[in-house]
Amino acid sequence: MSNVPADLKYTKEHEWAKVEGDRARIGITAFAQDQLGDVVFVELPKVGTKVTSMSTFGVVESVKAVSDLFAPLSGEVVEINTELPKKPETVNRDPYGQGWMIVIRMTNPGEASALLNAAQYEQLIAAAGH
Amino acid sequence: MEAKPSYDKLIFELSAPGRFAHSLPDLDVPSADPATLVPAQFVRATPPALPEVSEVDVVRHYSRLSLMNYGVDTHFYPLGSCTMKYNPKINEDMARLPGFARLHPLAPAAASQGALQLMWELARDLAEISGMDHVSLQPAAGAQGEFAGVLMIRAWHLSRGERRHKVLIPDSAHGTNPATTAQAGYQVVQLKSDEAGEVDLADLERHLDEDVAAFMITQPNTLGLFESRIHQITEMCHAKGVQVYMDGANFNAILGITRPGDLGFDVCHFNLHKTFTTPHGGGGPGSGPVGIKAHLAPFLPTPVVVKDGDTGYSLDWNRAQSIGKLQAFWGNFGMLVRAYTYIRTMGPDGLRSVSENAVLNANYILKRLEGDYDRATAGPCMHECVVSARRQKKLGVSATDIAKRLLDLGFYAPTTYFPLIVEEALMIEPTETESKETLDQFCDAMIQIAREAETNPHLLHEAPVTTSVRRLDQTLAARQPVLRWNAGA
Amino acid sequence: MRYISNTPAQQKEMLGRIGAASIEALLANVPTKARLSRPLGLPAAMAEADLVRHLRALAAKDASADDYSCFLGAGSYDHLIPSPINHLISRGEFFTAYTPYQPEASQGTLRTIFEYQTMMAELTGMDVANASIYDGASSLAEAVLMAHAVTGRNETAFSRGINPLYGQVVETYCEGPDLRLKRVALADGVTDLDALRRAVTDRTAAVVVQYPNFLGCLEDLREAGEIAHAKGALLVVAADPVNLGFLTPPGALGADIVVGEGQGLGVPMSYGGPNLGVFACRAELVRRMPGRLVGATVDRDGHRGFVLTLQTREQHIRREKATSNICTNVALCALMATIYVSIMGKQGLRRVGELATAKAHYAAARLAEVPGVQLRHRAPFFKEFALELPKAPERVVKRLLRDRILAGVPLKAFDRGAKNALLVAVTERRTKDEIDAYAAALAAAVA
């Protein structure tokens, strides 16, 4: 199943980013949540935390695995999805919508061009043999 | 197959106010009300919500709970890398001798000569078995043994004026290796295994430099293969001042056959609860002594059990360069008694026979299963083998399904999904204490399951059906953790 | 060989099936250079009767608490062990079972651990307890590491009232992550609260105190907690759970993490091991807690069942990012404690505390009557106290061995300034006759 929205950007580590002006909304992809299995816990940073491109900003846990979350872009965390710690299953159910994790104010919007587009990300996950 | 036991009570649910099971003596010293002997703020205002049950309640409850367990005493337990061999009962009797079980750790040395002698002799025996120069019996489990070993390596580098930051670990390693390494303050660098499943020497060469403190490997490795180029590996490491650590989880394959000390290892640990029959107890206690070469002796944990011809045995605390302590006292002595009893029962020929039969049994299983399951490695294995349920996965049957069906067929399951480098891994370690009849029954069951995967996978997805509970909702347990009983719950 | 079932005939049959000429052929991967060319240099195998004789002779050299009056404490105690415990834990289904990774075949173990977690939470007054770790000392070390992980701070204010053996273990664990233990002095047997106030800064991860402390004295946890929390540090308390049927639990006094040695809950002293490391914490810290956890859930038919949960924190999944490297818990010792607490129950555990403290206070009074002997501290104590002797305590201890009395732990080894001090523990097992005999022997020894 290929659920890769065309209007988003992607990382090799299976995060997506939606650029909204000087901000970017970030989450994990449908492929990632499928690989993880049922998400049981999401650990998010505090508002105000500074992140740099491909540094870790949190952790997502399932029953059998735990994965670091990598920031696609550098910036400052301005919003976090406070619903997720209470309802981690939202990540499985709606990874691109209500399963969003953080919003950052970008310090270097140019970094977005180095991210994968939808076609490139589709190729990546196809090559992973899924 | 036995009937499904249907007992679903917790001890709190058997409580009735006023019932009790204890027998305590009357107060025989003159005393004020004990509640007035300490200031009021220290006296508990509300009693803890503990059970109120009779002795019959206690005995019946825990006896019935025990029937919901599979143990080595009742079932074949082929867990890879766990060495679920038979636990001799004489070991239990000896551990309970009052001079051992009822001995306080701080009793003066003059009043503990029996215990100290046992520890000294056991350390000497483990040193001989491993070809090491000294053994500390203090670590409480394998993971602590690893921790002690890595700390001693760290101390050795520091003593030579070197501060190194990395430890190399193969991708097939047991999870405690990287966890211990990180806990000791090192950065973990993972090395690839080659197609044969052994350490990739080119990858090792690429990573070996003078910022590497140690290389940790399991021998034989977690695929059940003896790392045949081990001399070359230890030489490559020593050339760069890198210490080599052997994870002793798989010692059951090599007793009397080869020794880490002879292969160039600087440190190794033992899992007494694996190779040396101390019981697993449902998850512990273990015991993880650590063996070292002489150059690491100054860093041994304190105290060290020493023998002085004149005064007998004692604890030597005068160890200025020691890494310190891992446990408050001297080690899991109760487990040391069991291991000592086992080593004396077996003798050198018996221990050699242990490994020979362990290797024979694992190879027999591998041969019988290779028609129906993919082997993870070519050639003979040592004391454990790894197969992949890759073929079965294509039919929608996973290693988990196979494991659950085995429970219904009267066997505990092998280890699943480890090592991580094998897809749908099933790691099988029969041990030497199992008979050919049991191995045949197990293999017949595995082959039956392979057939069922083709003809009736639904059966496997539904398994287990004969155990006291069916498959459990792990997601619910993790999303909404309920970690204690509550009244009215 | 009685533990190996295969006969030579069966071995031959198996080799035939494998297609190997001999077991040697199966060892071909072990290079000749690596092969041991001689038998292991160990004593020859012993028949059971000979072995039993040998071990009995060794054990007979030790001063067991069956034959000696044991007044030793300092982290290991001669508490009553009710008879059913040994019978129940000796059931093969309990003691020969593995870690409950296949929960459907391990509901016995899982349920007893769930009960154990409940009991430890109740005793310590905390929200949640884990399935046990190795011993009190390593539990304390893990608590310090956890406080560091939770707060991101590198220092702890570490009371000198903590068992020095525990202190050594904590230091060993703190070397890797480079954490600093700032020692806080005692004043007359308990933590000096002014010194504590000065030691706690916004770089402090935790205030660490023992309750009762190593000298047997009762610490003011509430005050220590307030000092810690005022600077955003955690309060970590090391407490003996067998005392908590009687004493106010640390959870009610502001503790964030409670650890301790559970050996007194039905685990034999056994020359110092195996032990029972208790670990409990507040609910919001549960994901940072090391060690195994058992949780309740349901199975496919909706029936109650129990599983290991939150396992992704542990080494077998999280590997180098695990909360700890710990793999085993001490399941069988935790089972002993669970059965002990069931037997003692709500009332019995309180009674154990009452008996212990009454006898300890009686003993302290009797021993302090001996000319030249004094109680070392004025702070309130529970079941253990330090005496100041007019003669070298090691010599007194040696002399009293002849009277079959294990008199106490000389403190000189732990504190050079305490060269005349002797630490004496009194549990519910010590009778009036034993205590009176001790007082008489002590009087003779110091005369």
Short mmCIF file of N, CA and C in Angstrom, two decimals, chain B residues 35-117:
data_model
loop_
_atom_site.label_atom_id
_atom_site.label_comp_id
_atom_site.label_asym_id
_atom_site.label_seq_id
_atom_site.Cartn_x
_atom_site.Cartn_y
_atom_site.Cartn_z
N ALA B 35 4.76 1.50 69.64
CA ALA B 35 4.43 2.69 68.87
C ALA B 35 4.91 3.97 69.53
N THR B 36 5.31 3.87 70.80
CA THR B 36 5.81 5.07 71.49
C THR B 36 7.34 5.09 71.56
N LEU B 37 7.99 4.04 71.06
CA LEU B 37 9.44 3.96 71.16
C LEU B 37 10.14 4.86 70.14
N VAL B 38 9.45 5.18 69.07
CA VAL B 38 10.01 6.12 68.08
C VAL B 38 9.04 7.29 67.98
N PRO B 39 9.53 8.47 67.56
CA PRO B 39 8.64 9.63 67.45
C PRO B 39 7.44 9.34 66.54
N ALA B 40 6.31 9.95 66.88
CA ALA B 40 5.04 9.64 66.22
C ALA B 40 5.09 9.80 64.70
N GLN B 41 5.87 10.76 64.20
CA GLN B 41 5.89 11.00 62.75
C GLN B 41 6.44 9.80 61.99
N PHE B 42 7.17 8.90 62.68
CA PHE B 42 7.75 7.74 62.00
C PHE B 42 6.86 6.51 62.08
N VAL B 43 5.75 6.60 62.82
CA VAL B 43 4.89 5.42 62.97
C VAL B 43 3.79 5.47 61.91
N ARG B 44 3.66 4.42 61.17
CA ARG B 44 2.73 4.36 60.05
C ARG B 44 1.30 4.57 60.51
N ALA B 45 0.66 5.55 59.89
CA ALA B 45 -0.71 5.89 60.32
C ALA B 45 -1.72 4.90 59.75
N THR B 46 -1.58 4.58 58.47
CA THR B 46 -2.51 3.62 57.87
C THR B 46 -1.75 2.37 57.49
N PRO B 47 -2.28 1.19 57.86
CA PRO B 47 -1.56 -0.04 57.49
C PRO B 47 -1.55 -0.21 55.97
N PRO B 48 -0.52 -0.86 55.45
CA PRO B 48 -0.48 -1.10 54.01
C PRO B 48 -1.60 -2.07 53.62
N ALA B 49 -2.12 -1.92 52.40
CA ALA B 49 -3.21 -2.79 51.93
C ALA B 49 -2.63 -4.13 51.50
N LEU B 50 -2.29 -4.95 52.49
CA LEU B 50 -1.71 -6.27 52.22
C LEU B 50 -2.76 -7.34 52.49
N PRO B 51 -2.54 -8.55 51.94
CA PRO B 51 -3.58 -9.59 52.08
C PRO B 51 -3.78 -10.03 53.53
N GLU B 52 -4.97 -10.54 53.81
CA GLU B 52 -5.26 -11.20 55.09
C GLU B 52 -5.79 -12.58 54.73
N VAL B 53 -4.88 -13.54 54.75
CA VAL B 53 -5.20 -14.90 54.29
C VAL B 53 -4.65 -15.90 55.28
N SER B 54 -5.15 -17.14 55.20
CA SER B 54 -4.65 -18.20 56.07
C SER B 54 -3.50 -18.92 55.37
N GLU B 55 -2.79 -19.78 56.12
CA GLU B 55 -1.69 -20.52 55.51
C GLU B 55 -2.19 -21.43 54.40
N VAL B 56 -3.36 -22.02 54.60
CA VAL B 56 -3.92 -22.88 53.55
C VAL B 56 -4.16 -22.07 52.28
N ASP B 57 -4.70 -20.88 52.45
CA ASP B 57 -4.92 -19.99 51.29
C ASP B 57 -3.61 -19.78 50.54
N VAL B 58 -2.57 -19.47 51.31
CA VAL B 58 -1.28 -19.16 50.69
C VAL B 58 -0.76 -20.36 49.91
N VAL B 59 -0.77 -21.51 50.55
CA VAL B 59 -0.20 -22.70 49.91
C VAL B 59 -1.01 -23.10 48.68
N ARG B 60 -2.31 -23.08 48.83
CA ARG B 60 -3.14 -23.49 47.69
C ARG B 60 -3.01 -22.50 46.54
N HIS B 61 -3.00 -21.20 46.85
CA HIS B 61 -2.91 -20.17 45.82
C HIS B 61 -1.61 -20.30 45.02
N TYR B 62 -0.47 -20.35 45.71
CA TYR B 62 0.79 -20.38 44.98
C TYR B 62 1.02 -21.74 44.30
N SER B 63 0.48 -22.79 44.88
CA SER B 63 0.58 -24.09 44.21
C SER B 63 -0.19 -24.06 42.89
N ARG B 64 -1.38 -23.50 42.92
CA ARG B 64 -2.19 -23.44 41.70
C ARG B 64 -1.55 -22.51 40.67
N LEU B 65 -0.95 -21.43 41.12
CA LEU B 65 -0.28 -20.55 40.17
C LEU B 65 0.89 -21.28 39.50
N SER B 66 1.58 -22.11 40.28
CA SER B 66 2.74 -22.80 39.70
C SER B 66 2.30 -23.69 38.54
N LEU B 67 1.09 -24.21 38.60
CA LEU B 67 0.61 -25.09 37.53
C LEU B 67 0.40 -24.33 36.23
N MET B 68 0.44 -23.03 36.27
CA MET B 68 0.27 -22.23 35.06
C MET B 68 1.61 -21.85 34.44
N ASN B 69 2.66 -22.48 34.91
CA ASN B 69 4.01 -22.22 34.38
C ASN B 69 4.54 -23.45 33.67
N TYR B 70 5.36 -23.23 32.65
CA TYR B 70 6.17 -24.30 32.09
C TYR B 70 7.56 -24.14 32.70
N GLY B 71 8.14 -25.21 33.24
CA GLY B 71 9.51 -25.17 33.75
C GLY B 71 10.33 -26.28 33.12
N VAL B 72 11.63 -26.26 33.30
CA VAL B 72 12.47 -27.34 32.76
C VAL B 72 12.08 -28.66 33.41
N ASP B 73 11.63 -28.60 34.64
CA ASP B 73 11.23 -29.83 35.33
C ASP B 73 10.05 -30.50 34.66
N THR B 74 9.26 -29.74 33.89
CA THR B 74 8.07 -30.33 33.26
C THR B 74 8.11 -30.30 31.74
N HIS B 75 8.89 -29.41 31.14
CA HIS B 75 8.84 -29.24 29.68
C HIS B 75 10.23 -29.06 29.08
N PHE B 76 10.38 -29.49 27.85
CA PHE B 76 11.57 -29.20 27.05
C PHE B 76 11.58 -27.71 26.77
N TYR B 77 12.77 -27.10 26.91
CA TYR B 77 12.83 -25.63 26.91
C TYR B 77 13.94 -25.18 25.99
N PRO B 78 13.75 -25.23 24.69
CA PRO B 78 14.89 -25.04 23.78
C PRO B 78 15.27 -23.59 23.51
N LEU B 79 15.25 -22.74 24.49
CA LEU B 79 15.56 -21.33 24.28
C LEU B 79 17.03 -21.15 23.94
N GLY B 80 17.29 -20.56 22.77
CA GLY B 80 18.65 -20.31 22.35
C GLY B 80 19.35 -19.32 23.25
N SER B 81 20.62 -19.58 23.51
CA SER B 81 21.48 -18.72 24.34
C SER B 81 21.06 -18.64 25.80
N CYS B 82 20.12 -19.48 26.21
CA CYS B 82 19.68 -19.46 27.62
C CYS B 82 20.16 -20.69 28.38
N THR B 83 20.51 -21.75 27.61
CA THR B 83 21.00 -22.98 28.22
C THR B 83 20.09 -23.47 29.33
N MET B 84 18.87 -23.87 28.94
CA MET B 84 17.89 -24.34 29.90
C MET B 84 18.12 -25.82 30.18
N LYS B 85 19.22 -26.11 30.81
CA LYS B 85 19.53 -27.50 31.11
C LYS B 85 18.91 -27.87 32.46
N TYR B 86 18.92 -29.15 32.76
CA TYR B 86 18.35 -29.67 34.00
C TYR B 86 19.04 -29.03 35.21
N ASN B 87 18.24 -28.69 36.23
CA ASN B 87 18.78 -28.10 37.46
C ASN B 87 18.87 -29.17 38.55
N PRO B 88 20.08 -29.67 38.83
CA PRO B 88 20.22 -30.77 39.78
C PRO B 88 19.70 -30.44 41.18
N LYS B 89 19.04 -31.42 41.77
CA LYS B 89 18.42 -31.17 43.07
C LYS B 89 19.42 -31.18 44.21
N ILE B 90 20.54 -31.90 44.03
CA ILE B 90 21.54 -31.90 45.09
C ILE B 90 22.08 -30.47 45.30
N ASN B 91 22.11 -29.68 44.21
CA ASN B 91 22.56 -28.29 44.34
C ASN B 91 21.68 -27.52 45.31
N GLU B 92 20.37 -27.80 45.24
CA GLU B 92 19.43 -27.10 46.10
C GLU B 92 19.67 -27.47 47.57
N ASP B 93 19.91 -28.77 47.81
CA ASP B 93 20.15 -29.22 49.19
C ASP B 93 21.39 -28.54 49.76
N MET B 94 22.45 -28.48 48.96
CA MET B 94 23.71 -27.93 49.46
C MET B 94 23.59 -26.43 49.73
N ALA B 95 22.86 -25.73 48.89
CA ALA B 95 22.70 -24.29 49.10
C ALA B 95 21.93 -23.99 50.38
N ARG B 96 21.14 -24.97 50.83
CA ARG B 96 20.32 -24.78 52.02
C ARG B 96 21.00 -25.23 53.31
N LEU B 97 22.22 -25.76 53.24
CA LEU B 97 22.92 -26.13 54.47
C LEU B 97 23.00 -24.88 55.36
N PRO B 98 22.67 -25.02 56.63
CA PRO B 98 22.62 -23.84 57.49
C PRO B 98 23.93 -23.05 57.53
N GLY B 99 25.06 -23.73 57.42
CA GLY B 99 26.34 -23.03 57.44
C GLY B 99 26.53 -22.14 56.23
N PHE B 100 25.70 -22.32 55.21
CA PHE B 100 25.72 -21.46 54.03
C PHE B 100 24.53 -20.51 54.05
N ALA B 101 23.30 -21.07 54.12
CA ALA B 101 22.10 -20.24 53.99
C ALA B 101 21.89 -19.32 55.18
N ARG B 102 22.37 -19.76 56.36
CA ARG B 102 22.10 -18.98 57.57
C ARG B 102 23.36 -18.25 58.03
N LEU B 103 24.24 -17.93 57.08
CA LEU B 103 25.48 -17.24 57.41
C LEU B 103 25.37 -15.78 56.99
N HIS B 104 25.62 -14.87 57.92
CA HIS B 104 25.56 -13.44 57.62
C HIS B 104 26.84 -13.03 56.89
N PRO B 105 26.75 -12.16 55.88
CA PRO B 105 27.95 -11.80 55.11
C PRO B 105 29.04 -11.09 55.91
N LEU B 106 28.64 -10.46 57.01
CA LEU B 106 29.65 -9.73 57.80
C LEU B 106 30.12 -10.53 59.02
N ALA B 107 29.81 -11.82 59.04
CA ALA B 107 30.39 -12.68 60.07
C ALA B 107 31.91 -12.61 59.92
N PRO B 108 32.65 -12.60 61.03
CA PRO B 108 34.10 -12.50 60.92
C PRO B 108 34.68 -13.62 60.06
N ALA B 109 35.78 -13.34 59.39
CA ALA B 109 36.40 -14.33 58.50
C ALA B 109 36.66 -15.65 59.22
N ALA B 110 37.09 -15.55 60.47
CA ALA B 110 37.39 -16.77 61.23
C ALA B 110 36.15 -17.66 61.36
N ALA B 111 34.97 -17.03 61.27
CA ALA B 111 33.72 -17.77 61.43
C ALA B 111 33.06 -18.04 60.08
N SER B 112 33.77 -17.82 58.99
CA SER B 112 33.21 -18.03 57.64
C SER B 112 34.16 -18.81 56.75
N GLN B 113 35.02 -19.59 57.33
CA GLN B 113 36.07 -20.27 56.54
C GLN B 113 35.49 -21.22 55.49
N GLY B 114 34.39 -21.86 55.80
CA GLY B 114 33.79 -22.79 54.83
C GLY B 114 33.33 -22.04 53.59
N ALA B 115 32.59 -20.94 53.80
CA ALA B 115 32.08 -20.15 52.68
C ALA B 115 33.22 -19.55 51.87
N LEU B 116 34.21 -19.03 52.56
CA LEU B 116 35.34 -18.40 51.86
C LEU B 116 36.13 -19.44 51.06
N GLN B 117 36.29 -20.62 51.65
CA GLN B 117 37.01 -21.66 50.92
C GLN B 117 36.26 -22.06 49.66
#
